[in-house]
């Protein structure tokens, strides 16, 4: 393969590459304008080539010499103001027939690749794929001869006609109409190149040419949006500007013009070697790098083109599908195709510089890759097309050698196995790498907490029903509950949630419900096509409740039927009788200890009384006693003993009125902080429910006595 040796750029005109950057600043000062996205008219187009072999293309054009006498030049001046782009097409000026009066039917140069070569090199299914698909070409300014030049290229290479008349070709302005912008010789050559490359790789595709009225990003971006609304499956953008010239405006431009999930938006990575160009840097754009393509008989090989753009964006966030570690932001390129003018492609143009010519630049690679996306027959989806190759890494031709500049030997400027900057993941090898990644189906899980609630007769309780997204995106989940026995009311609040949210299963157990264990099934049903259903089980235990509070004087010598938590036992020090309950311990313990019992209040205006004797040698911040009464029927709570710490050694009582027929749970607690030598414990005794008697009503509900 001919390996191009990049010599120092030869100045063709009045300023060099470094001086050219300064010239832009001079133009800004002269204009006296703020160069914002829409703030400056496009600079005048360069003069057309003279056709006599002259190389006076004017400012902003660089000639480059290859190793074997090849010479190429950029057809669009890259001397553009901030907020504007230049095209990335490069034409060979050393081809013998160039400018020598060739006719429109001249035979293309045998040294340039035609459709058959490109289809073979990239294993394109050009004969079977692409029918009914549309590739849009977005460029600035008008090519008045676009359709007729396209006809010449296709007829010369035996490709089927693509015309306005047969519905294959359509040309519109950036607003979708036919008020075309002014013609431009450089951009017309770019347009011819783009149209011919789509024809070469996807002759069955329809082609939509959208001409922006200027090379400003606002106009080019508007043209991109127009192409998408007109139904393009892929949109090629063979232009750009140095990322550093756009700055923080990038992300705004992204959101306005270069974010079209489900549509392949390709863009050239640039022709100035290592460095990032925009819009290729946008995460929603497929950044297309460049290679040198060599043919050896019927086989082809590639190396990274020495002038393909690549690098690490200074502004764009790294998309989730990129995993290279050397760049914390967006890396470029994503994929690549031939771009080296020394191994260039054949293009026909009659407006910029008449005749068949040899072209290169990443302007070649962008429409090639866009054509592969179209041939992949992807449906519109919500995923970014730039992510597709990353899911099919093994389906590309991996380019493993070549470099586009100096970056300390990093993969960002040096090709190697796997991902690299100049060629991305590689070059097309059929359409598999460009097939849409199937979006995972929307699915969810469902769970309960607690899964085994225990609720006394006449009481209420609940369980939290949680959902989570397990694949795809969040969907609406409708919730139902079944299996509730007679006497139990089960309801969900709310009855539908967005996956990732939760609901409450509210349970109310009637006083006459038969004690036992009951499995309840909570079902979640997803929404949309292919919706799934998942269930979780809540096992409800209904516990029996005595109609009277039992063993409130603890004279049985045990705590049964009280439920014990922590440390508790029987004491021989009592308020009356011979025994009481000791909650806590005479030696330090850590945390809460308690005893609890549920009961149903009898008729007759009942009240509940509790006697207690607190032993708390500390402060209430370290140890305390509490006595609470929960109305299981209503969910309300009453306090018989507020948080108290005292060490008087005396017995006191608390009394509260209760409602006949309601289920209650009384909980008697002691808290200790495990402080050595300062054990807190509480004696509880004579826990009793009393009713009115013949002598009159019982005492009214009261706070604990002093």
Short mmCIF file of C-alpha atoms in Angstrom, two decimals, residues 40-491:
data_model
loop_
_atom_site.label_atom_id
_atom_site.label_comp_id
_atom_site.label_asym_id
_atom_site.label_seq_id
_atom_site.Cartn_x
_atom_site.Cartn_y
_atom_site.Cartn_z
CA UNK A 40 -21.99 36.73 11.37
CA UNK A 41 -22.70 36.24 7.70
CA UNK A 42 -20.67 33.63 5.88
CA UNK A 43 -17.40 34.75 4.36
CA UNK A 44 -17.38 34.97 0.57
CA UNK A 45 -16.78 31.71 -1.25
CA UNK A 46 -13.34 31.17 -2.74
CA UNK A 47 -12.84 31.78 -6.42
CA UNK A 48 -13.41 28.82 -8.66
CA UNK A 49 -10.35 26.95 -9.92
CA UNK A 50 -9.19 28.37 -13.20
CA UNK A 51 -9.20 25.01 -14.98
CA UNK A 52 -5.68 25.48 -16.36
CA UNK A 53 -3.83 23.74 -13.55
CA UNK A 54 -3.36 26.88 -11.50
CA UNK A 55 -3.14 26.32 -7.75
CA UNK A 56 -4.28 29.78 -6.66
CA UNK A 57 -7.27 28.69 -4.60
CA UNK A 58 -7.02 31.61 -2.22
CA UNK A 59 -6.91 32.00 1.57
CA UNK A 60 -7.88 29.04 3.71
CA UNK A 61 -6.72 26.35 1.27
CA UNK A 62 -3.77 24.03 1.97
CA UNK A 63 -2.09 21.70 -0.46
CA UNK A 64 -0.57 18.49 0.86
CA UNK A 65 1.99 16.30 -0.85
CA UNK A 66 1.92 12.51 -0.77
CA UNK A 67 4.83 10.10 -1.00
CA UNK A 68 4.41 9.46 -4.72
CA UNK A 69 3.69 12.90 -6.07
CA UNK A 70 0.05 13.03 -4.99
CA UNK A 71 -1.18 16.51 -4.22
CA UNK A 72 -4.54 17.36 -2.68
CA UNK A 73 -6.27 20.53 -1.53
CA UNK A 74 -9.38 21.33 0.50
CA UNK A 75 -12.15 22.54 -1.81
CA UNK A 76 -13.83 24.67 0.89
CA UNK A 77 -11.84 27.39 2.59
CA UNK A 78 -11.38 26.58 6.24
CA UNK A 79 -10.94 30.28 6.96
CA UNK A 80 -14.39 30.63 8.52
CA UNK A 81 -15.68 32.72 11.42
CA UNK A 82 -16.80 31.38 14.76
CA UNK A 83 -20.14 29.60 14.49
CA UNK A 84 -19.49 28.45 10.92
CA UNK A 85 -18.26 25.20 9.40
CA UNK A 86 -16.09 24.30 6.44
CA UNK A 87 -16.58 21.22 4.30
CA UNK A 88 -14.08 18.38 4.67
CA UNK A 89 -13.69 17.41 1.01
CA UNK A 90 -10.20 17.25 -0.46
CA UNK A 91 -9.56 16.95 -4.21
CA UNK A 92 -6.46 15.62 -5.92
CA UNK A 93 -4.75 18.29 -8.04
CA UNK A 94 -2.10 16.01 -9.53
CA UNK A 95 -4.45 13.84 -11.60
CA UNK A 96 -3.42 14.22 -15.20
CA UNK A 97 -6.87 14.81 -16.65
CA UNK A 98 -7.77 17.50 -14.15
CA UNK A 99 -8.40 20.83 -15.82
CA UNK A 100 -7.44 19.49 -19.25
CA UNK A 101 -10.77 19.97 -20.93
CA UNK A 102 -12.24 16.58 -20.09
CA UNK A 103 -15.78 16.00 -21.26
CA UNK A 104 -18.73 15.10 -19.10
CA UNK A 105 -18.49 11.50 -20.25
CA UNK A 106 -14.79 11.11 -19.59
CA UNK A 107 -13.75 7.75 -18.15
CA UNK A 108 -12.97 8.07 -14.42
CA UNK A 109 -9.38 7.70 -13.29
CA UNK A 110 -8.42 4.07 -12.84
CA UNK A 111 -6.48 5.05 -9.73
CA UNK A 112 -9.69 6.08 -7.92
CA UNK A 113 -12.13 3.73 -6.25
CA UNK A 114 -15.56 3.31 -7.81
CA UNK A 115 -18.73 1.68 -6.50
CA UNK A 116 -17.64 -1.91 -7.10
CA UNK A 117 -14.37 -1.33 -5.24
CA UNK A 118 -16.03 0.25 -2.22
CA UNK A 119 -18.75 -2.38 -2.07
CA UNK A 120 -16.14 -5.14 -2.13
CA UNK A 121 -13.85 -3.46 0.40
CA UNK A 122 -16.66 -3.06 2.94
CA UNK A 123 -18.81 -6.10 2.06
CA UNK A 124 -21.79 -3.88 1.42
CA UNK A 125 -25.08 -5.69 0.65
CA UNK A 126 -25.73 -3.08 -2.03
CA UNK A 127 -27.66 -5.43 -4.27
CA UNK A 128 -30.21 -6.43 -1.64
CA UNK A 129 -30.47 -3.72 1.03
CA UNK A 130 -31.59 -0.12 1.09
CA UNK A 131 -34.81 -0.20 -0.88
CA UNK A 132 -37.23 2.31 0.60
CA UNK A 133 -34.58 3.82 2.88
CA UNK A 134 -33.49 7.46 2.64
CA UNK A 135 -30.04 8.92 3.17
CA UNK A 136 -30.03 12.69 3.59
CA UNK A 137 -27.08 14.85 2.60
CA UNK A 138 -26.79 18.17 4.45
CA UNK A 139 -24.44 20.75 2.99
CA UNK A 140 -24.26 24.52 2.66
CA UNK A 141 -25.10 26.54 -0.45
CA UNK A 142 -26.42 25.29 -3.75
CA UNK A 143 -25.16 22.88 -6.36
CA UNK A 144 -27.29 23.77 -9.39
CA UNK A 145 -26.07 20.68 -11.24
CA UNK A 146 -26.54 18.20 -8.40
CA UNK A 147 -29.15 15.99 -10.08
CA UNK A 148 -27.56 15.95 -13.53
CA UNK A 149 -24.10 15.26 -12.08
CA UNK A 150 -25.56 12.43 -10.03
CA UNK A 151 -27.08 10.99 -13.20
CA UNK A 152 -23.69 11.05 -14.93
CA UNK A 153 -21.95 9.27 -12.07
CA UNK A 154 -24.59 6.57 -11.78
CA UNK A 155 -24.87 5.93 -15.52
CA UNK A 156 -21.09 5.78 -15.89
CA UNK A 157 -20.87 3.07 -13.24
CA UNK A 158 -23.99 1.20 -14.30
CA UNK A 159 -26.06 2.15 -11.28
CA UNK A 160 -29.86 2.51 -11.56
CA UNK A 161 -31.16 6.05 -12.20
CA UNK A 162 -31.97 8.18 -9.16
CA UNK A 163 -34.02 11.13 -10.27
CA UNK A 164 -36.73 13.48 -9.12
CA UNK A 165 -39.00 11.95 -11.72
CA UNK A 166 -38.71 8.39 -10.36
CA UNK A 167 -38.93 9.54 -6.74
CA UNK A 168 -35.41 8.46 -5.82
CA UNK A 169 -33.86 11.95 -5.60
CA UNK A 170 -35.19 15.04 -3.86
CA UNK A 171 -33.57 18.42 -3.34
CA UNK A 172 -34.90 20.99 -0.87
CA UNK A 173 -33.74 24.08 0.94
CA UNK A 174 -33.31 24.08 4.72
CA UNK A 175 -37.01 24.90 5.13
CA UNK A 176 -38.14 22.04 2.91
CA UNK A 177 -38.93 24.25 -0.07
CA UNK A 178 -37.25 25.06 -3.36
CA UNK A 179 -35.84 28.50 -2.62
CA UNK A 180 -32.28 27.31 -2.99
CA UNK A 181 -29.33 29.32 -1.65
CA UNK A 182 -26.61 30.84 -3.79
CA UNK A 183 -24.28 28.46 -5.57
CA UNK A 184 -20.76 27.82 -4.30
CA UNK A 185 -18.04 26.05 -6.27
CA UNK A 186 -16.36 24.46 -3.27
CA UNK A 187 -19.53 23.26 -1.53
CA UNK A 188 -20.91 22.01 -4.87
CA UNK A 189 -17.96 19.63 -5.08
CA UNK A 190 -18.71 18.50 -1.54
CA UNK A 191 -22.33 17.88 -2.55
CA UNK A 192 -21.27 15.85 -5.59
CA UNK A 193 -18.90 13.80 -3.45
CA UNK A 194 -21.62 13.05 -0.87
CA UNK A 195 -24.26 12.12 -3.45
CA UNK A 196 -21.84 9.86 -5.30
CA UNK A 197 -20.74 8.01 -2.17
CA UNK A 198 -24.32 7.22 -1.17
CA UNK A 199 -24.92 6.02 -4.75
CA UNK A 200 -21.79 3.87 -4.65
CA UNK A 201 -22.63 2.07 -1.41
CA UNK A 202 -26.42 2.07 -1.45
CA UNK A 203 -27.68 2.39 -5.03
CA UNK A 204 -31.17 1.32 -3.93
CA UNK A 205 -31.45 4.08 -1.32
CA UNK A 206 -33.39 7.26 -1.91
CA UNK A 207 -31.31 10.41 -1.59
CA UNK A 208 -32.50 13.65 0.02
CA UNK A 209 -30.29 16.70 -0.49
CA UNK A 210 -30.97 19.50 2.00
CA UNK A 211 -29.10 22.71 1.20
CA UNK A 212 -28.51 25.16 4.06
CA UNK A 213 -28.53 28.83 3.10
CA UNK A 214 -25.13 29.32 4.74
CA UNK A 215 -22.44 27.32 6.52
CA UNK A 216 -23.46 28.64 9.94
CA UNK A 217 -24.26 25.92 12.45
CA UNK A 218 -27.72 27.41 12.90
CA UNK A 219 -28.49 26.99 9.19
CA UNK A 220 -26.77 23.61 8.84
CA UNK A 221 -28.50 22.44 12.02
CA UNK A 222 -31.86 23.61 10.72
CA UNK A 223 -31.18 21.56 7.58
CA UNK A 224 -30.42 18.50 9.73
CA UNK A 225 -33.71 18.90 11.57
CA UNK A 226 -35.49 19.29 8.23
CA UNK A 227 -33.93 16.08 6.91
CA UNK A 228 -35.18 14.18 9.95
CA UNK A 229 -38.71 15.57 9.71
CA UNK A 230 -38.77 14.62 6.02
CA UNK A 231 -38.15 10.99 6.98
CA UNK A 232 -34.43 10.45 6.52
CA UNK A 233 -33.12 7.21 8.02
CA UNK A 234 -29.55 8.54 8.05
CA UNK A 235 -28.19 12.08 7.70
CA UNK A 236 -24.61 12.68 6.56
CA UNK A 237 -22.74 15.85 7.52
CA UNK A 238 -19.37 16.18 5.79
CA UNK A 239 -18.35 19.39 7.49
CA UNK A 240 -17.14 20.76 10.79
CA UNK A 241 -15.11 23.27 12.71
CA UNK A 242 -12.43 22.99 15.35
CA UNK A 243 -14.12 22.27 18.66
CA UNK A 244 -12.06 24.99 20.31
CA UNK A 245 -13.65 27.59 18.03
CA UNK A 246 -17.16 26.76 19.29
CA UNK A 247 -16.53 26.32 23.00
CA UNK A 248 -19.31 26.00 25.51
CA UNK A 249 -21.95 26.65 22.82
CA UNK A 250 -21.52 23.02 21.78
CA UNK A 251 -23.99 21.51 24.20
CA UNK A 252 -26.63 24.07 23.24
CA UNK A 253 -26.15 23.30 19.55
CA UNK A 254 -26.35 19.58 20.41
CA UNK A 255 -29.80 19.94 21.90
CA UNK A 256 -31.08 22.15 19.09
CA UNK A 257 -29.86 20.21 16.06
CA UNK A 258 -27.79 17.10 16.68
CA UNK A 259 -29.87 14.95 19.02
CA UNK A 260 -32.16 12.66 17.02
CA UNK A 261 -32.43 9.24 18.72
CA UNK A 262 -33.22 6.47 16.27
CA UNK A 263 -31.81 8.38 13.26
CA UNK A 264 -28.18 7.93 12.28
CA UNK A 265 -26.53 11.37 12.18
CA UNK A 266 -22.98 10.93 10.84
CA UNK A 267 -20.29 13.62 10.70
CA UNK A 268 -16.72 13.84 9.47
CA UNK A 269 -14.07 13.78 12.18
CA UNK A 270 -11.91 16.32 10.30
CA UNK A 271 -8.89 16.41 8.01
CA UNK A 272 -6.29 18.23 10.10
CA UNK A 273 -4.91 15.31 12.08
CA UNK A 274 -5.10 14.83 15.84
CA UNK A 275 -7.71 17.20 17.23
CA UNK A 276 -11.47 17.26 17.75
CA UNK A 277 -13.94 18.68 15.24
CA UNK A 278 -17.60 19.56 15.78
CA UNK A 279 -20.35 18.32 15.18
CA UNK A 280 -18.54 14.97 15.22
CA UNK A 281 -17.94 15.53 18.94
CA UNK A 282 -21.66 15.57 19.75
CA UNK A 283 -22.69 12.39 21.66
CA UNK A 284 -25.73 11.92 19.42
CA UNK A 285 -23.59 11.99 16.28
CA UNK A 286 -21.62 9.12 14.75
CA UNK A 287 -18.08 10.52 14.48
CA UNK A 288 -16.55 9.06 11.31
CA UNK A 289 -12.76 8.92 11.06
CA UNK A 290 -10.60 8.08 8.08
CA UNK A 291 -8.33 5.40 6.68
CA UNK A 292 -5.98 4.75 3.80
CA UNK A 293 -7.50 1.92 1.76
CA UNK A 294 -5.14 -0.33 -0.22
CA UNK A 295 -6.15 -2.99 -2.73
CA UNK A 296 -4.11 -6.11 -3.35
CA UNK A 297 -5.84 -8.11 -6.03
CA UNK A 298 -9.29 -8.84 -4.70
CA UNK A 299 -8.49 -8.04 -1.08
CA UNK A 300 -8.22 -4.76 0.77
CA UNK A 301 -6.34 -3.53 3.82
CA UNK A 302 -6.47 -0.30 5.79
CA UNK A 303 -4.34 1.86 8.05
CA UNK A 304 -5.30 5.02 9.88
CA UNK A 305 -5.14 8.08 7.62
CA UNK A 306 -2.49 10.49 8.87
CA UNK A 307 -4.87 13.45 8.72
CA UNK A 308 -8.07 11.98 10.17
CA UNK A 309 -9.40 13.92 13.14
CA UNK A 310 -9.61 12.34 16.60
CA UNK A 311 -9.20 13.10 20.26
CA UNK A 312 -10.94 13.84 23.52
CA UNK A 313 -13.69 16.47 23.60
CA UNK A 314 -13.18 19.42 25.91
CA UNK A 315 -16.91 19.97 26.38
CA UNK A 316 -19.03 16.92 25.63
CA UNK A 317 -19.92 14.36 28.29
CA UNK A 318 -18.89 10.79 27.66
CA UNK A 319 -21.84 8.69 26.45
CA UNK A 320 -22.57 5.54 28.41
CA UNK A 321 -21.60 3.25 25.53
CA UNK A 322 -18.02 4.55 25.37
CA UNK A 323 -15.72 2.83 27.83
CA UNK A 324 -12.20 3.87 26.76
CA UNK A 325 -10.29 4.94 29.85
CA UNK A 326 -7.96 7.59 28.44
CA UNK A 327 -10.63 10.23 27.98
CA UNK A 328 -13.17 11.18 30.64
CA UNK A 329 -15.28 13.00 28.03
CA UNK A 330 -16.55 12.10 24.57
CA UNK A 331 -13.93 10.34 22.44
CA UNK A 332 -13.71 10.43 18.65
CA UNK A 333 -13.96 8.77 16.27
CA UNK A 334 -16.62 6.04 16.55
CA UNK A 335 -16.02 4.26 13.22
CA UNK A 336 -14.17 5.06 10.00
CA UNK A 337 -13.93 4.51 6.24
CA UNK A 338 -11.59 5.51 3.44
CA UNK A 339 -10.57 9.18 3.51
CA UNK A 340 -6.98 9.38 2.24
CA UNK A 341 -6.91 11.31 -1.08
CA UNK A 342 -3.91 9.19 -2.09
CA UNK A 343 -6.26 6.20 -2.06
CA UNK A 344 -9.23 8.32 -3.06
CA UNK A 345 -12.61 7.82 -4.66
CA UNK A 346 -14.02 8.81 -8.02
CA UNK A 347 -16.48 11.73 -8.08
CA UNK A 348 -18.22 13.57 -10.91
CA UNK A 349 -18.84 17.30 -10.67
CA UNK A 350 -19.63 19.83 -13.40
CA UNK A 351 -20.13 23.03 -11.38
CA UNK A 352 -17.09 23.34 -9.14
CA UNK A 353 -14.48 21.93 -11.51
CA UNK A 354 -15.93 19.94 -14.43
CA UNK A 355 -15.16 16.27 -14.88
CA UNK A 356 -14.41 13.09 -12.97
CA UNK A 357 -11.98 13.77 -10.16
CA UNK A 358 -10.31 11.94 -7.28
CA UNK A 359 -11.49 12.99 -3.85
CA UNK A 360 -10.56 12.25 -0.26
CA UNK A 361 -11.07 13.65 3.21
CA UNK A 362 -13.39 12.45 5.93
CA UNK A 363 -16.10 13.92 3.71
CA UNK A 364 -15.81 10.59 1.91
CA UNK A 365 -16.17 8.44 5.01
CA UNK A 366 -19.24 10.15 6.49
CA UNK A 367 -21.71 9.37 3.63
CA UNK A 368 -20.26 5.86 3.32
CA UNK A 369 -21.09 5.10 6.94
CA UNK A 370 -24.49 6.82 6.66
CA UNK A 371 -25.26 4.46 3.76
CA UNK A 372 -24.49 1.43 5.93
CA UNK A 373 -26.89 2.66 8.59
CA UNK A 374 -29.57 2.97 5.90
CA UNK A 375 -28.85 -0.52 4.56
CA UNK A 376 -29.21 -1.90 8.10
CA UNK A 377 -32.97 -1.21 7.78
CA UNK A 378 -33.30 0.04 11.35
CA UNK A 379 -36.71 1.13 12.61
CA UNK A 380 -37.08 4.47 14.35
CA UNK A 381 -36.38 4.01 18.05
CA UNK A 382 -35.47 5.90 21.20
CA UNK A 383 -31.81 4.83 21.17
CA UNK A 384 -28.86 6.81 19.81
CA UNK A 385 -27.50 5.36 16.57
CA UNK A 386 -23.98 6.28 17.65
CA UNK A 387 -24.25 3.50 20.26
CA UNK A 388 -24.97 0.69 17.78
CA UNK A 389 -21.37 -0.16 16.72
CA UNK A 390 -20.35 -0.43 20.38
CA UNK A 391 -22.76 -3.35 20.77
CA UNK A 392 -21.29 -5.08 17.70
CA UNK A 393 -17.55 -4.51 18.09
CA UNK A 394 -16.60 -7.80 16.46
CA UNK A 395 -18.54 -6.98 13.29
CA UNK A 396 -16.15 -4.26 12.06
CA UNK A 397 -12.79 -4.37 10.29
CA UNK A 398 -10.37 -3.52 13.08
CA UNK A 399 -7.68 -1.09 11.86
CA UNK A 400 -4.54 -1.71 13.89
CA UNK A 401 -1.81 0.55 12.48
CA UNK A 402 -1.22 4.15 11.50
CA UNK A 403 -1.27 7.44 13.36
CA UNK A 404 -2.69 10.92 12.87
CA UNK A 405 -0.31 12.94 15.02
CA UNK A 406 1.37 13.19 18.37
CA UNK A 407 -0.47 12.51 21.63
CA UNK A 408 2.19 10.74 23.62
CA UNK A 409 1.61 7.43 21.88
CA UNK A 410 -1.96 7.25 23.16
CA UNK A 411 -4.66 5.26 21.39
CA UNK A 412 -6.36 8.61 20.80
CA UNK A 413 -3.96 9.30 17.91
CA UNK A 414 -2.50 5.86 17.18
CA UNK A 415 -4.43 2.94 15.70
CA UNK A 416 -4.24 -0.40 17.44
CA UNK A 417 -6.33 -3.45 18.29
CA UNK A 418 -9.78 -2.52 19.55
CA UNK A 419 -10.87 1.06 19.94
CA UNK A 420 -8.62 3.92 18.81
CA UNK A 421 -9.12 7.58 17.99
CA UNK A 422 -8.39 7.83 14.25
CA UNK A 423 -10.53 4.83 13.23
CA UNK A 424 -12.79 4.27 16.24
CA UNK A 425 -13.95 0.66 16.43
CA UNK A 426 -13.04 0.03 12.80
CA UNK A 427 -14.52 0.20 9.30
CA UNK A 428 -17.68 -1.38 7.84
CA UNK A 429 -17.73 -5.13 7.31
CA UNK A 430 -21.31 -5.57 6.17
CA UNK A 431 -24.22 -3.96 8.03
CA UNK A 432 -24.21 -5.91 11.31
CA UNK A 433 -22.30 -3.25 13.23
CA UNK A 434 -24.92 -0.68 12.27
CA UNK A 435 -28.00 -2.64 13.28
CA UNK A 436 -30.01 -1.03 16.06
CA UNK A 437 -29.41 -2.45 19.51
CA UNK A 438 -32.65 -4.03 20.61
CA UNK A 439 -34.04 -1.99 23.45
CA UNK A 440 -34.54 -4.18 26.51
CA UNK A 441 -38.20 -4.86 27.24
CA UNK A 442 -39.76 -2.86 30.01
CA UNK A 443 -39.97 -5.05 33.09
CA UNK A 444 -40.19 -4.70 36.83
CA UNK A 445 -40.09 -6.60 40.10
CA UNK A 446 -42.45 -6.48 43.07
CA UNK A 447 -41.81 -7.19 46.76
CA UNK A 448 -43.40 -6.71 50.19
CA UNK A 449 -42.13 -5.63 53.60
CA UNK A 450 -42.99 -7.09 55.98
CA UNK A 451 -43.90 -10.29 54.22
CA UNK A 452 -45.42 -11.84 57.36
CA UNK A 453 -47.41 -9.21 59.28
CA UNK A 454 -49.09 -10.40 62.47
CA UNK A 455 -52.29 -8.56 63.37
CA UNK A 456 -54.56 -9.19 66.31
CA UNK A 457 -58.29 -9.61 66.01
CA UNK A 458 -59.91 -6.19 65.75
CA UNK A 459 -56.61 -4.52 64.83
CA UNK A 460 -55.10 -2.97 61.71
CA UNK A 461 -51.72 -3.26 60.08
CA UNK A 462 -49.93 -2.72 56.78
CA UNK A 463 -47.20 -3.89 54.45
CA UNK A 464 -45.23 -1.79 51.97
CA UNK A 465 -45.44 -3.04 48.38
CA UNK A 466 -42.35 -1.95 46.45
CA UNK A 467 -41.65 -2.07 42.71
CA UNK A 468 -38.36 -1.66 40.85
CA UNK A 469 -37.36 -1.34 37.18
CA UNK A 470 -35.43 -4.46 36.14
CA UNK A 471 -35.03 -3.62 32.43
CA UNK A 472 -36.04 -0.97 29.96
CA UNK A 473 -37.76 2.10 31.31
CA UNK A 474 -40.28 2.71 34.07
CA UNK A 475 -43.87 1.79 33.26
CA UNK A 476 -47.18 2.11 35.06
CA UNK A 477 -47.93 -0.91 37.25
CA UNK A 478 -51.52 -1.65 38.28
CA UNK A 479 -51.79 -3.34 41.70
CA UNK A 480 -54.44 -5.73 43.01
CA UNK A 481 -54.68 -7.97 46.09
CA UNK A 482 -56.53 -11.28 46.45
CA UNK A 483 -56.91 -13.98 49.13
CA UNK A 484 -58.20 -11.91 52.04
CA UNK A 485 -60.33 -14.14 54.34
CA UNK A 486 -63.75 -13.30 55.72
CA UNK A 487 -63.43 -10.52 58.24
CA UNK A 488 -60.24 -9.04 56.76
CA UNK A 489 -60.33 -5.93 54.58
CA UNK A 490 -57.32 -5.54 52.30
CA UNK A 491 -56.77 -2.47 50.13
#
